[in-house]
PDB file of C-alpha atoms in Angstrom:
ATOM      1  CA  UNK A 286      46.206 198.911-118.269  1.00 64.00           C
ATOM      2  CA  UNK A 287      48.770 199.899-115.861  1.00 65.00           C
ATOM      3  CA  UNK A 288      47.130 202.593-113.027  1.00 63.00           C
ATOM      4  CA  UNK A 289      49.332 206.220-112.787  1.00 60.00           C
ATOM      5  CA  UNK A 290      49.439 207.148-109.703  1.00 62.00           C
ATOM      6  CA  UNK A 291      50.720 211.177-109.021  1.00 71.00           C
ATOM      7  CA  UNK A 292      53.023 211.500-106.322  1.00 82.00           C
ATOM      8  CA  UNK A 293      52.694 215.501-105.074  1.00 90.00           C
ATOM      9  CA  UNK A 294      55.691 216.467-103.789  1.00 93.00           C
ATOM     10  CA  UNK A 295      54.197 219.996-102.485  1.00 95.00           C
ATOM     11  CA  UNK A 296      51.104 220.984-101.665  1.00 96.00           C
ATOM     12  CA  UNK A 297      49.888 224.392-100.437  1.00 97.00           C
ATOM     13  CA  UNK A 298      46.312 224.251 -98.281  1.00 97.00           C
ATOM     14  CA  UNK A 299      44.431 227.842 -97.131  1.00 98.00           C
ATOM     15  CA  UNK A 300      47.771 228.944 -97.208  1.00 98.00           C
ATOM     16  CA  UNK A 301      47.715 232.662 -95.448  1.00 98.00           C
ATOM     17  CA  UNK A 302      50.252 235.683 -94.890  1.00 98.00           C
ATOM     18  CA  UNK A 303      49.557 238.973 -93.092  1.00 97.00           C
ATOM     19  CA  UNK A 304      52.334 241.555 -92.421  1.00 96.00           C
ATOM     20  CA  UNK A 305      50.927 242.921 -88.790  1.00 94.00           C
ATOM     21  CA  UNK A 306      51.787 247.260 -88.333  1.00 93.00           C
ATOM     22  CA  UNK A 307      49.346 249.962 -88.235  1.00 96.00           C
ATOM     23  CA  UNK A 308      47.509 248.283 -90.946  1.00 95.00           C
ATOM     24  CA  UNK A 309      47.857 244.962 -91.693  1.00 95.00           C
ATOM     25  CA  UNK A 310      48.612 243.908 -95.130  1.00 95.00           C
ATOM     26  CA  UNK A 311      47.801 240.661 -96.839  1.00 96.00           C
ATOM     27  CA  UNK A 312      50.728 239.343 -99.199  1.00 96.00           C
ATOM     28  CA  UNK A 313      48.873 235.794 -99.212  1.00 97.00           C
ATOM     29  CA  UNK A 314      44.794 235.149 -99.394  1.00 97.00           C
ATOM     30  CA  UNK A 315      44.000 231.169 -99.679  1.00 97.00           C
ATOM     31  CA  UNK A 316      46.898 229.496-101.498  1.00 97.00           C
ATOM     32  CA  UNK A 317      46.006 226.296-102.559  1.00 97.00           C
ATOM     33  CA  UNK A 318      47.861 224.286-105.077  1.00 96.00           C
ATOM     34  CA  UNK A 319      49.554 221.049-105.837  1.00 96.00           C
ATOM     35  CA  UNK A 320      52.538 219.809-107.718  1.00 96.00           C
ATOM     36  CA  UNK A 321      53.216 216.446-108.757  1.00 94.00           C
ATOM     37  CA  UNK A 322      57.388 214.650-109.216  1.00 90.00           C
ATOM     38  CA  UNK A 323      58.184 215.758-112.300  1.00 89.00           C
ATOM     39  CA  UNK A 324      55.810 218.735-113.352  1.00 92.00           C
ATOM     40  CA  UNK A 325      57.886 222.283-113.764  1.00 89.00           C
ATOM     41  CA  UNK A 326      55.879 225.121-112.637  1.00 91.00           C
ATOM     42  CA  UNK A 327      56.443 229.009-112.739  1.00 90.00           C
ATOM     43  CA  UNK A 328      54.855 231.448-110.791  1.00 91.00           C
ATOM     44  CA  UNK A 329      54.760 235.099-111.921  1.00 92.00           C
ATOM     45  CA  UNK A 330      53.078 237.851-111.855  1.00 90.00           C
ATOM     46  CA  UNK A 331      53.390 241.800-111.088  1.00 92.00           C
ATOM     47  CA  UNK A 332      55.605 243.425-108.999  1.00 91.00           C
ATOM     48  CA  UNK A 333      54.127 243.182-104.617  1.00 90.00           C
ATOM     49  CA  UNK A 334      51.420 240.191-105.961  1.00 93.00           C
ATOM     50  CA  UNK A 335      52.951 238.204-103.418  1.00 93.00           C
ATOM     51  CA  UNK A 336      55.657 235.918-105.740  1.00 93.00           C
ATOM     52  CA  UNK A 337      58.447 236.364-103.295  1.00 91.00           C
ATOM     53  CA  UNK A 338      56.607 235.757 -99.904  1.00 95.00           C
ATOM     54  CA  UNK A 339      55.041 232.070-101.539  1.00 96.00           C
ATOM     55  CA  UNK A 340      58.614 231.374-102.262  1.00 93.00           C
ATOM     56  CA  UNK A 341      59.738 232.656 -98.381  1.00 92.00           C
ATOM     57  CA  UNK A 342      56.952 230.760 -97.344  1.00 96.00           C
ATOM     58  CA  UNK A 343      57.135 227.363 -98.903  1.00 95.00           C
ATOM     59  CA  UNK A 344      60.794 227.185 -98.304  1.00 91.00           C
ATOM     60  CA  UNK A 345      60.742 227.966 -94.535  1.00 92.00           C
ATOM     61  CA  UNK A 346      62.204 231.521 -94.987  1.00 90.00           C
ATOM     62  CA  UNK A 347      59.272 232.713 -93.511  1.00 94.00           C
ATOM     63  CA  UNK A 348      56.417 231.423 -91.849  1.00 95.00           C
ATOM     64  CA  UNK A 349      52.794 231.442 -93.015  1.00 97.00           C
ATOM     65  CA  UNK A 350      49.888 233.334 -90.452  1.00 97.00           C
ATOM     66  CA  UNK A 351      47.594 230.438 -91.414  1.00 97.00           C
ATOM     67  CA  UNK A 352      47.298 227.392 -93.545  1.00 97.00           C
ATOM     68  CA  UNK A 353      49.681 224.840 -94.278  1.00 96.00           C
ATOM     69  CA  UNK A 354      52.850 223.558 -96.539  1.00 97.00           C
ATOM     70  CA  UNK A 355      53.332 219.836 -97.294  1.00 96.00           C
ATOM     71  CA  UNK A 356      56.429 219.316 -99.251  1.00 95.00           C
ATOM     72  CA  UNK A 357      57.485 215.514 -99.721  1.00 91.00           C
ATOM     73  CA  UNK A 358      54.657 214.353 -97.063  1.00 90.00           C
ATOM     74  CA  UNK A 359      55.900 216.624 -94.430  1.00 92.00           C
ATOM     75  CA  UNK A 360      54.702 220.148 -93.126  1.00 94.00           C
ATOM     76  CA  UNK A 361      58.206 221.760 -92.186  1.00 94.00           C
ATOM     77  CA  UNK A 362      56.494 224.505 -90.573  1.00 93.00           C
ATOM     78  CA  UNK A 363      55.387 221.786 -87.353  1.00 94.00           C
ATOM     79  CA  UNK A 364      59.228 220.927 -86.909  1.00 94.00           C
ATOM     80  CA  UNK A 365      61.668 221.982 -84.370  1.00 94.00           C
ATOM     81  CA  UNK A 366      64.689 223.782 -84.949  1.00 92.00           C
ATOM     82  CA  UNK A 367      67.072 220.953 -85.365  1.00 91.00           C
ATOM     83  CA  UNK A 368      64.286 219.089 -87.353  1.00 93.00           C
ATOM     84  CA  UNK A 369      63.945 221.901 -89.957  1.00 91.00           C
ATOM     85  CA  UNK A 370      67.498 222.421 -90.148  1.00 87.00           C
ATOM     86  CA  UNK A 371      68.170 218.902 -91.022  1.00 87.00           C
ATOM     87  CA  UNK A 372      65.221 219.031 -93.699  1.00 90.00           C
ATOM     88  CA  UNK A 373      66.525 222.276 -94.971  1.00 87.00           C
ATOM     89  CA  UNK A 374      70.219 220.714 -95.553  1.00 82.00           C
ATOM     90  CA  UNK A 375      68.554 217.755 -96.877  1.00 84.00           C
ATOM     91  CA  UNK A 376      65.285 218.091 -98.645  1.00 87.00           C
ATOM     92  CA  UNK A 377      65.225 222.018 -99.767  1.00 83.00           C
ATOM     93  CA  UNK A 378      67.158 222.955-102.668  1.00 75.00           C
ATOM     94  CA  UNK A 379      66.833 227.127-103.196  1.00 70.00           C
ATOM     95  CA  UNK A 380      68.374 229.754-105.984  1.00 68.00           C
ATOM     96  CA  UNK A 381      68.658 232.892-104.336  1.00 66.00           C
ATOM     97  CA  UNK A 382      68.525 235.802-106.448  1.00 65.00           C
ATOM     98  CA  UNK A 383      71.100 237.201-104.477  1.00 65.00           C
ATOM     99  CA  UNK A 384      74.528 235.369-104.005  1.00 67.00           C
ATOM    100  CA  UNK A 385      73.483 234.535 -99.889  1.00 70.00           C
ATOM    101  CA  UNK A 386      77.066 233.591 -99.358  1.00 76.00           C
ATOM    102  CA  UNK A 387      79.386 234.414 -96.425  1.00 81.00           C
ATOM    103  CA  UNK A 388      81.193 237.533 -97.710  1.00 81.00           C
ATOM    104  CA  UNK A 389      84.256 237.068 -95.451  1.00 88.00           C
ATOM    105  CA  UNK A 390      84.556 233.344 -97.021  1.00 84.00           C
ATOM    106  CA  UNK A 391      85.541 231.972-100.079  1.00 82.00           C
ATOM    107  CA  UNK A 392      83.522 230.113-102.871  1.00 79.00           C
ATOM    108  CA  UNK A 393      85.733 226.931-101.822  1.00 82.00           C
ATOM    109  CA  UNK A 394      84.670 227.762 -97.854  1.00 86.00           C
ATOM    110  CA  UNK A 395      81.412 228.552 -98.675  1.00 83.00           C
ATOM    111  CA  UNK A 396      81.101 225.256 -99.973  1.00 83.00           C
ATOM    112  CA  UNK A 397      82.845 223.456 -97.304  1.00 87.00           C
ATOM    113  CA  UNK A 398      80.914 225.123 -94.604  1.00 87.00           C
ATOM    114  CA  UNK A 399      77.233 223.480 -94.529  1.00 83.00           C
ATOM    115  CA  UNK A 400      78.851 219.993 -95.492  1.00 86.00           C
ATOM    116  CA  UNK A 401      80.497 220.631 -92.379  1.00 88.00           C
ATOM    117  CA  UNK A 402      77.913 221.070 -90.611  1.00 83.00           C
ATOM    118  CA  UNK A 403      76.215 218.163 -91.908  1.00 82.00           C
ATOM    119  CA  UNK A 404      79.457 215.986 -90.767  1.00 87.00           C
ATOM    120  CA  UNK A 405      80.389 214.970 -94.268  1.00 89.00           C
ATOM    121  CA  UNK A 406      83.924 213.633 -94.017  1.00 92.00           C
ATOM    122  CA  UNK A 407      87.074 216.090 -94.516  1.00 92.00           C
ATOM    123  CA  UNK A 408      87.965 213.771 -97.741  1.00 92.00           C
ATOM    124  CA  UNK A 409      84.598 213.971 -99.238  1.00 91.00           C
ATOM    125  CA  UNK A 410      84.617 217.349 -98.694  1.00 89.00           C
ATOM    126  CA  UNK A 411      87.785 218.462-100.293  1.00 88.00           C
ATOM    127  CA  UNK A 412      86.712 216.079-103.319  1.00 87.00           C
ATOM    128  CA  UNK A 413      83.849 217.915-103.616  1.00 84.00           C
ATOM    129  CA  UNK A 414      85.645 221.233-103.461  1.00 84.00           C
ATOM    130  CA  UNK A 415      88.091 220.179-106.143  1.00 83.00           C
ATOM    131  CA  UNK A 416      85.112 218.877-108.372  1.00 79.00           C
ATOM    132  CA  UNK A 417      84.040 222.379-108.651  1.00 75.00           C
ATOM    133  CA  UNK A 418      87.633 223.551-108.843  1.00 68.00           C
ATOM    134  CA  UNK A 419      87.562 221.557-112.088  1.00 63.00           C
ATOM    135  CA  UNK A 420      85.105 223.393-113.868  1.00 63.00           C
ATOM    136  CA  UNK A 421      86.950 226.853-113.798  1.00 58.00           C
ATOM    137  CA  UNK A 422      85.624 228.431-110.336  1.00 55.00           C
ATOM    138  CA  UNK A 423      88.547 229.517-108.812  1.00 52.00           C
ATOM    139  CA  UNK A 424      88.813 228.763-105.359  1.00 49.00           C
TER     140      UNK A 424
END
């Protein structure tokens, strides 16, 4: 019999978050979890129990006040800024509940932009453009 071995590609440990003002508020108290390739999790619960800051948190929107984040072996909250950008473009994938798009841009140079940045190739990035072109988003 064949061993299964679980492959977590996120892990939370102690993970901690206080707002500092006149009084301090705790959004996160000693997060820990794990989720292994291939599991699909949901996290919910009432309105200020902290839903939105583990999302800020784990995705590097926001930093934690203690604890750590291990997502795909790596805690992106030790790297530098060119380091996290580079896993952000290239590890993180995020769905905003608000658009998060340049306004002044179009959908076609909102695309364009980041695989610019990235130094994709002007040809692969005008195929990609037109691939989305082709399934009705006018550009």
């Amino acid at each position: 019999m064949k061993e299964v071995v679980k492959m977590s590609i996120l892990t939370t440990k102690h993970l901690g978050k206080v707002y500092e003002g006149k009084v301090p508020y705790t959004a996160l108290n000693d997060i820990n979890f794990s989720i292994e390739k291939g599991e699909f999790v949901a996290i919910m619960g009432p309105s200020g129990s902290g839903k939105s800051t583990l999302l800020n948190v784990i995705s590097t929107i926001d930093h934690p006040t203690s604890g750590s984040v291990c997502i795909d072996g790596e805690d992106p909250h030790k790297m530098n800024d060119d380091q996290l950008a580079h896993f952000r473009r290239n590890t993180l994938g995020f769905v905003f509940q608000d658009f998060n798009l340049v306004h002044t841009l179009t959908v076609g140079e909102n695309i364009m932009l980041p695989l610019t940045l990235e130094g994709v190739p002007v040809s692969k990035i005008k195929k990609r453009t037109a691939e989305v072109n082709v399934i009705k988003l006018s550009i």
